[in-house]
Amino acid sequence: MEFCDECGSMMKTEGDEWVCGNEECGFSKPRDAQSEQAMVTTQGQEESEVVDVSDAENKGLPTTESHCPKCDNDEAYWYMQQIRSADESETRFFICTECEHKWREDDH
């Protein structure tokens, strides 16, 4: 992948040239077969196996004492995730260790 030396936009190939993808810029430069050969592409790469661990008893998450609103169990897996703007606190998510009901707890 090449980026424009003038504006930083991604460039595309047109024949023997790299042409800036930003039509207002208009920058182009000749292609270099030797440097292109060193570029990494996704073509020809081996596919990796996706392993589903959703049914694993231990989801790799820590557990805590928390009341499940669905089955009244008192233990849940938990994790935190930023789902709002960066200046607000993270949201805590819980997954019941018994029924796998998922709920969240927000700071207000």
PDB file of N, CA, C and O in Angstrom, residues 86 95 104:
ATOM      1  N   ALA A  86     -14.992   9.056  25.224  1.00  0.00           N
ATOM      2  CA  ALA A  86     -13.793   8.775  26.016  1.00  0.00           C
ATOM      3  C   ALA A  86     -13.762   9.513  27.352  1.00  0.00           C
ATOM      4  O   ALA A  86     -13.089   9.079  28.276  1.00  0.00           O
ATOM      5  N   ILE A  95     -22.104 -11.487  33.085  1.00  0.00           N
ATOM      6  CA  ILE A  95     -22.695 -12.672  32.462  1.00  0.00           C
ATOM      7  C   ILE A  95     -22.873 -13.698  33.573  1.00  0.00           C
ATOM      8  O   ILE A  95     -21.891 -14.107  34.215  1.00  0.00           O
ATOM      9  N   ARG A 104     -25.826  -5.109  32.149  1.00  0.00           N
ATOM     10  CA  ARG A 104     -24.754  -4.120  32.310  1.00  0.00           C
ATOM     11  C   ARG A 104     -25.082  -3.182  33.454  1.00  0.00           C
ATOM     12  O   ARG A 104     -26.218  -3.031  33.872  1.00  0.00           O
TER      13      ARG A 104
END
